[in-house]
Amino acid sequence: MEKLQPQVGRTVAVARASGYSAQQIRDLERDGVLPRADRTDGGHRVYRQIHLRSALAYRALAAGAGPVEAKRILRAVHAGEHGRALTLLDAVHAGLHTERVDLELAIAAAAAISTEPILDVRESDAMSIAELAAALGLPTSTLRHWDATDLVTPNRTPTGARHYSPAQVRDARIVHQLRRAGYRIPQLRAVLPQWRRADRAEDLHTALSARDVAITARSLALLEAAAALTELIRQDTPATS
């Protein structure tokens, strides 16, 4: 990408230097992601280093936090609300950390049940609560507790009795194995959706690996964005004597 001149450039120069099109640069200025550009006597936009830095910061922030949060953060920076901008950025990092912790739990859980045919769902697996409790070697009160805590919620017969579909039996088997491995109920709530979206064990491991790659890419993008944001905030902060 071409480097923008140290002090001034036209729309096309900023676009080339940041990897955007000229129209995208104008749109980012309109949305407040870039500060308002100066104008020549002929009405042409004149951009400066702050515009290029803003465009580069937005590119990295959008990759790490999504375009909506990226715009909110840069608008706060340009409004001089640096504390708010940093608070928003901290929230993005916190959310990404939570995602990473949940992913690590899911990966560890997949390893914990790797020797069990947990993802198999057979039509013959439908059971009553008594049948499922006997199959798992658990009291029915444990299954009722899992129901009350929204871990495994069975269907109900017309008489109100609990009846577990094959998929619900699978969920109960997953919960049972992971409880034996030491997983607590809040952790189970985080990892169970991974299995419910997978048709096969291979699908689950592929999905977890893809999520790991995506989270890492977002983390790296946020590192790049932090450098660009630091330059923007320093530029906007008056020096003290």
Coordinates of C-alpha atoms in Angstrom, one line a residue:
M1 CA 0.0 0.0 0.0
E2 CA 1.2 3.5 -0.8
K3 CA 2.2 5.7 2.1
L4 CA 0.3 8.9 2.7
Q5 CA 2.4 12.1 2.5
P6 CA 3.3 13.3 6.1
Q7 CA 1.0 16.2 6.2
V8 CA -1.7 16.1 3.5
G9 CA -3.3 13.9 0.9
R10 CA -6.4 13.6 -1.2
T11 CA -9.1 10.9 -0.8
V12 CA -7.4 8.5 -3.2
A13 CA -4.1 8.7 -1.3
V14 CA -5.8 7.8 2.0
A15 CA -7.7 5.0 0.3
R16 CA -4.6 3.4 -1.2
A17 CA -2.7 3.8 2.1
S18 CA -5.4 2.2 4.2
G19 CA -6.7 -0.4 1.7
Y20 CA -10.1 1.1 1.3
S21 CA -11.8 2.5 -1.8
A22 CA -12.2 6.3 -2.1
Q23 CA -16.0 5.9 -1.5
Q24 CA -15.4 3.9 1.6
I25 CA -13.1 6.7 3.0
R26 CA -15.9 9.2 2.3
D27 CA -18.4 6.9 4.0
L28 CA -16.1 6.5 7.1
E29 CA -15.8 10.3 7.3
R30 CA -19.6 10.7 7.1
D31 CA -20.0 8.1 9.9
G32 CA -17.6 9.9 12.2
V33 CA -15.0 7.2 12.0
L34 CA -12.7 9.8 10.4
P35 CA -12.8 13.4 11.6
R36 CA -14.0 16.0 9.1
A37 CA -11.5 16.6 6.3
D38 CA -10.4 20.1 5.4
R39 CA -11.5 21.4 2.0
T40 CA -9.6 23.3 -0.7
D41 CA -11.0 26.4 -2.3
G42 CA -12.3 24.1 -5.0
G43 CA -14.1 21.9 -2.5
H44 CA -11.8 18.9 -2.7
R45 CA -11.1 17.0 0.6
V46 CA -7.7 17.3 2.1
Y47 CA -6.8 14.5 4.5
R48 CA -4.0 14.4 7.1
Q49 CA -2.2 11.8 9.1
I50 CA -5.0 11.6 11.7
H51 CA -7.4 10.4 8.9
L52 CA -5.1 7.7 7.8
R53 CA -4.5 6.6 11.4
S54 CA -8.2 6.6 12.0
A55 CA -8.9 4.5 8.9
L56 CA -6.2 2.0 9.9
A57 CA -7.5 1.8 13.4
Y58 CA -11.0 1.2 12.2
R59 CA -9.9 -1.6 9.9
A60 CA -8.2 -3.4 12.8
L61 CA -11.0 -2.6 15.3
A62 CA -13.7 -3.9 12.9
A63 CA -11.8 -7.1 12.5
G64 CA -11.4 -7.6 16.2
A65 CA -14.6 -6.1 17.6
G66 CA -17.0 -5.8 14.7
P67 CA -17.9 -2.7 12.8
V68 CA -20.5 -1.4 15.2
E69 CA -18.2 -1.3 18.2
A70 CA -15.3 -0.1 16.1
K71 CA -17.4 3.0 15.1
R72 CA -18.4 3.7 18.6
I73 CA -14.8 3.6 19.9
L74 CA -13.5 5.9 17.1
R75 CA -16.3 8.3 17.5
A76 CA -15.5 8.6 21.2
V77 CA -11.8 9.2 20.4
H78 CA -12.7 12.0 18.0
A79 CA -15.1 13.5 20.5
G80 CA -12.2 13.7 23.0
E81 CA -13.9 11.1 25.2
H82 CA -10.8 9.0 25.6
G83 CA -11.9 7.4 28.9
R84 CA -15.1 6.2 27.3
A85 CA -13.2 4.9 24.2
L86 CA -10.9 2.9 26.4
T87 CA -13.8 1.6 28.5
L88 CA -15.4 0.4 25.3
L89 CA -12.2 -1.2 24.2
D90 CA -11.8 -2.9 27.6
A91 CA -15.3 -4.4 27.2
V92 CA -14.3 -5.9 23.8
H93 CA -11.2 -7.5 25.4
A94 CA -13.3 -8.8 28.3
G95 CA -15.8 -10.3 25.9
L96 CA -13.0 -11.9 23.8
H97 CA -11.5 -13.3 27.0
T98 CA -14.8 -14.9 28.0
E99 CA -15.1 -16.5 24.5
R100 CA -11.6 -17.9 24.8
V101 CA -12.3 -19.4 28.3
D102 CA -15.5 -20.9 27.0
L103 CA -13.6 -22.4 24.0
E104 CA -10.9 -23.9 26.3
L105 CA -13.6 -25.5 28.4
A106 CA -15.2 -26.9 25.3
I107 CA -11.9 -28.3 24.0
A108 CA -11.1 -29.9 27.3
A109 CA -14.7 -31.3 27.5
A110 CA -14.3 -32.8 24.1
A111 CA -11.1 -34.5 25.2
A112 CA -12.8 -35.7 28.4
I113 CA -15.5 -37.6 26.5
S114 CA -13.4 -38.6 23.5
T115 CA -13.7 -42.3 24.3
E116 CA -17.5 -42.2 24.6
P117 CA -19.9 -42.4 21.6
I118 CA -21.6 -39.3 23.0
L119 CA -22.6 -37.8 19.7
D120 CA -24.5 -40.9 18.6
V121 CA -28.3 -40.3 18.5
R122 CA -30.5 -43.3 17.9
E123 CA -34.3 -43.3 17.7
S124 CA -34.4 -46.2 20.2
D125 CA -32.7 -43.9 22.8
A126 CA -36.0 -42.2 23.8
M127 CA -36.6 -42.8 27.5
S128 CA -38.7 -42.0 30.5
I129 CA -36.9 -40.3 33.5
A130 CA -36.8 -43.6 35.3
E131 CA -35.3 -45.4 32.4
L132 CA -32.7 -42.7 31.8
A133 CA -31.8 -42.5 35.5
A134 CA -31.3 -46.3 35.5
A135 CA -29.2 -46.2 32.4
L136 CA -26.9 -43.5 33.8
G137 CA -26.8 -44.9 37.3
L138 CA -28.2 -41.7 38.8
P139 CA -31.1 -40.9 41.0
T140 CA -34.1 -39.3 39.3
S141 CA -33.6 -36.3 41.5
T142 CA -30.4 -35.5 39.7
L143 CA -32.2 -35.4 36.3
R144 CA -34.9 -33.2 37.9
H145 CA -32.1 -30.9 39.1
W146 CA -30.6 -30.7 35.6
D147 CA -34.1 -29.9 34.3
A148 CA -34.5 -27.1 36.9
T149 CA -31.1 -25.6 36.0
D150 CA -31.8 -25.7 32.2
L151 CA -29.0 -28.2 31.5
V152 CA -31.2 -31.0 30.1
T153 CA -34.8 -30.0 29.7
P154 CA -37.0 -33.0 28.6
N155 CA -40.3 -33.0 26.9
R156 CA -43.5 -33.6 28.8
T157 CA -46.2 -36.2 28.2
P158 CA -49.9 -35.1 28.4
T159 CA -49.9 -36.2 32.0
G160 CA -46.9 -34.0 32.8
A161 CA -44.3 -36.8 33.1
R162 CA -40.8 -36.1 31.8
H163 CA -39.9 -37.9 28.6
Y164 CA -36.4 -37.6 27.0
S165 CA -36.0 -37.6 23.2
P166 CA -32.9 -39.2 21.7
A167 CA -31.2 -35.8 21.5
Q168 CA -32.1 -35.1 25.1
V169 CA -30.7 -38.5 26.2
R170 CA -27.5 -37.6 24.4
D171 CA -27.4 -34.3 26.3
A172 CA -27.8 -36.1 29.6
R173 CA -25.0 -38.5 28.7
I174 CA -22.7 -35.5 27.9
V175 CA -23.6 -33.8 31.2
H176 CA -23.1 -37.0 33.1
Q177 CA -19.6 -37.6 31.7
L178 CA -18.6 -34.0 32.2
R179 CA -19.9 -33.8 35.7
R180 CA -17.8 -36.9 36.5
A181 CA -14.8 -35.0 35.0
G182 CA -15.4 -32.1 37.4
Y183 CA -17.3 -29.6 35.3
R184 CA -19.6 -27.3 37.2
I185 CA -23.1 -26.3 36.0
P186 CA -22.1 -22.8 34.8
Q187 CA -19.3 -24.4 32.8
L188 CA -21.6 -27.0 31.3
R189 CA -24.0 -24.3 30.2
A190 CA -21.1 -22.8 28.2
V191 CA -20.0 -26.0 26.5
L192 CA -23.3 -27.8 25.8
P193 CA -24.3 -25.6 22.8
Q194 CA -21.2 -26.8 21.0
W195 CA -22.5 -30.4 21.0
R196 CA -26.0 -29.5 20.1
R197 CA -24.8 -27.8 16.9
A198 CA -22.7 -30.8 15.9
D199 CA -23.9 -33.9 14.0
R200 CA -20.7 -35.8 14.4
A201 CA -17.6 -35.8 16.6
E202 CA -15.5 -34.7 13.6
D203 CA -17.9 -31.7 13.0
L204 CA -17.4 -30.7 16.6
H205 CA -13.6 -30.8 16.5
T206 CA -13.6 -28.9 13.2
A207 CA -15.9 -26.2 14.6
L208 CA -13.8 -25.8 17.8
S209 CA -10.6 -25.5 15.8
A210 CA -12.2 -22.9 13.5
R211 CA -13.4 -20.9 16.5
D212 CA -9.9 -21.0 18.0
V213 CA -8.4 -19.6 14.7
A214 CA -11.1 -16.9 14.6
I215 CA -10.5 -15.8 18.2
T216 CA -6.8 -15.6 17.7
A217 CA -7.2 -13.5 14.6
R218 CA -9.5 -11.1 16.5
S219 CA -7.0 -10.9 19.3
L220 CA -4.2 -10.0 16.9
A221 CA -6.4 -7.4 15.2
L222 CA -7.1 -5.8 18.6
L223 CA -3.3 -5.6 19.2
E224 CA -2.9 -3.8 15.9
A225 CA -5.8 -1.5 16.7
A226 CA -4.4 -0.6 20.1
A227 CA -1.2 0.7 18.5
A228 CA -3.2 2.9 16.1
L229 CA -5.6 4.1 18.8
T230 CA -2.6 5.0 21.0
E231 CA -1.3 7.3 18.2
L232 CA -4.7 8.9 17.8
I233 CA -5.1 9.6 21.5
R234 CA -1.6 11.0 21.8
Q235 CA -2.2 13.3 18.9
D236 CA -5.4 14.5 20.5
T237 CA -4.0 15.0 24.0
P238 CA -2.2 18.3 24.7
A239 CA 1.3 18.0 25.9
T240 CA 2.0 19.1 29.5
S241 CA 4.9 21.2 30.5

